[in-house]
Tab-separated table of C-alpha atoms in Angstrom:
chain	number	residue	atom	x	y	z
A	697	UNK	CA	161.878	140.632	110.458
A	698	UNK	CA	160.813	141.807	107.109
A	699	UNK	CA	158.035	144.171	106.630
A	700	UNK	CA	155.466	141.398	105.104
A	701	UNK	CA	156.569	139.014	107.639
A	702	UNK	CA	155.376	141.932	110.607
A	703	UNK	CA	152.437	142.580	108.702
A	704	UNK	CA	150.967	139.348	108.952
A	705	UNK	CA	152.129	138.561	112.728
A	706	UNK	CA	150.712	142.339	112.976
A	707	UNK	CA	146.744	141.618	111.330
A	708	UNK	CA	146.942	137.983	113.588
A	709	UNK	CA	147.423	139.168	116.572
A	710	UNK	CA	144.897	142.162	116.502
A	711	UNK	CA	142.251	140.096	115.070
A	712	UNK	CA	142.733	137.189	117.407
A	713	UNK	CA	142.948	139.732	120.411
A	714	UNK	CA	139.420	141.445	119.239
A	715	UNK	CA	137.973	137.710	118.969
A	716	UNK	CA	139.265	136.809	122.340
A	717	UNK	CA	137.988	140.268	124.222
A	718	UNK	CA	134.516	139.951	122.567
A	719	UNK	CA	134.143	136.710	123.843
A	720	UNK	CA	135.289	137.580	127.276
A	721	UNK	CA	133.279	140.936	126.701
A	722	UNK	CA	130.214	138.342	126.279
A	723	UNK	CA	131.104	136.259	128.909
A	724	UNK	CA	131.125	139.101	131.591
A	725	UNK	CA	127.744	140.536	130.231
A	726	UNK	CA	126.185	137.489	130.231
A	727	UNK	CA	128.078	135.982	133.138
A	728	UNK	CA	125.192	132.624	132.928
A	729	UNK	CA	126.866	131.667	129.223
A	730	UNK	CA	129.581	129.842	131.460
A	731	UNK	CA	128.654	129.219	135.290
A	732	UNK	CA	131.840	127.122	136.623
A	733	UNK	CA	134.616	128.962	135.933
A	734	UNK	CA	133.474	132.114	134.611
A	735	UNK	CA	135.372	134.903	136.152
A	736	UNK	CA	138.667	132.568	136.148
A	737	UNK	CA	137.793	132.080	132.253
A	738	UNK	CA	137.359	136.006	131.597
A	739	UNK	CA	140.036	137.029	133.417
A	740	UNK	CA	142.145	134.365	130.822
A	741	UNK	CA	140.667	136.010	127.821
A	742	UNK	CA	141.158	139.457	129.149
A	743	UNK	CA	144.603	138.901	129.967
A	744	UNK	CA	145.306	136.887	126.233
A	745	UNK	CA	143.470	140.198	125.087
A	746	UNK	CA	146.243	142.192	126.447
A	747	UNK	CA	149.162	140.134	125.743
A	748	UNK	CA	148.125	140.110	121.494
A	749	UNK	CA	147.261	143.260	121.434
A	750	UNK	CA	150.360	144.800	122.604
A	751	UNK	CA	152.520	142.863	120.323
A	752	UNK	CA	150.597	143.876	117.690
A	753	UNK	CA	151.400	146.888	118.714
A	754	UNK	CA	154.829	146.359	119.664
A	755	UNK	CA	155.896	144.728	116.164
A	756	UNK	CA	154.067	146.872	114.034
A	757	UNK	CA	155.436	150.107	115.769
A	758	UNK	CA	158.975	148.512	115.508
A	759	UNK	CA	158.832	146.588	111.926
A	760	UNK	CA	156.215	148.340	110.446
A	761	UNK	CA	156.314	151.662	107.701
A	762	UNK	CA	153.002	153.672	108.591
A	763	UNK	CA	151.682	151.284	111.100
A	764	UNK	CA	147.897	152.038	112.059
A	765	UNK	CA	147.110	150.418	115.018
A	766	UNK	CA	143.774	151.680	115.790
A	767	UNK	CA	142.449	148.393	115.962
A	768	UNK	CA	145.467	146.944	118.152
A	769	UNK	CA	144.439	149.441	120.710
A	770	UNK	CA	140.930	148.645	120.539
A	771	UNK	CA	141.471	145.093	121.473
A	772	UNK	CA	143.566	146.310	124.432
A	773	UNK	CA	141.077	148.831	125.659
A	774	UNK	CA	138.431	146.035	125.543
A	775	UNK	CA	141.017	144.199	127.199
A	776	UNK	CA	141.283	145.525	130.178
A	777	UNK	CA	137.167	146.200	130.260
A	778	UNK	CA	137.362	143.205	130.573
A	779	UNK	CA	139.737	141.951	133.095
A	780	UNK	CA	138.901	144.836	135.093
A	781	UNK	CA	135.142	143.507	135.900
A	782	UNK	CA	135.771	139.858	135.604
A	783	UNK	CA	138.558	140.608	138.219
A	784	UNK	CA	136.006	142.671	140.664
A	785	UNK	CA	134.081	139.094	140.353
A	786	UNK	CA	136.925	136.956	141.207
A	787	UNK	CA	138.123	139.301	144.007
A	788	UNK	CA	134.596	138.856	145.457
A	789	UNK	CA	134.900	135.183	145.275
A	790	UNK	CA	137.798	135.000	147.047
A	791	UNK	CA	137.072	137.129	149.387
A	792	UNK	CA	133.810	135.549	150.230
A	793	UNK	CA	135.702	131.995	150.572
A	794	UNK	CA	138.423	133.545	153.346
């Protein structure tokens, strides 16, 4: 992989983790924004969080000279913010259904 080629895969996939963790961070502070679905859909977002931010973080530690990834580690910190409440919400809905 060259180094450009890392770059870019790099900057998309920390700034499309971010976007998806704010939007799950919204959807589990304002858990009304979506009411069918909504812990099912945060837990989603939290775990695409996770996945994009760690190969951001993966590629750019591997393919990248002076890699930075501040931001990468952001995304996963809000990342698992935010499958750790949306997944206290699911647990309680499927414990309520048994």
């Amino acid at each position: 992989m060259t180094d450009d080629h890392a770059r870019l895969v790099v900057r998309l996939c920390s700034w499309i983790s971010l976007a998806t963790g704010v939007a799950g961070g919204v959807l589990v502070a304002f858990p009304s924004l979506l009411p069918a679905g909504g812990p099912w859909v945060q837990l989603g977002l939290g775990v695409v969080t996770l996945v994009l931010s760690f190969r951001a973080r993966s590629v750019g530690m591997k393919h990248v000279e002076g890699f930075d990834g501040r931001m990468s580690l952001g995304a996963a910190i809000l990342g698992f913010i935010v499958v750790f409440f949306a997944g206290q919400v699911a647990f309680g809905i499927l414990a309520a259904a048994s």
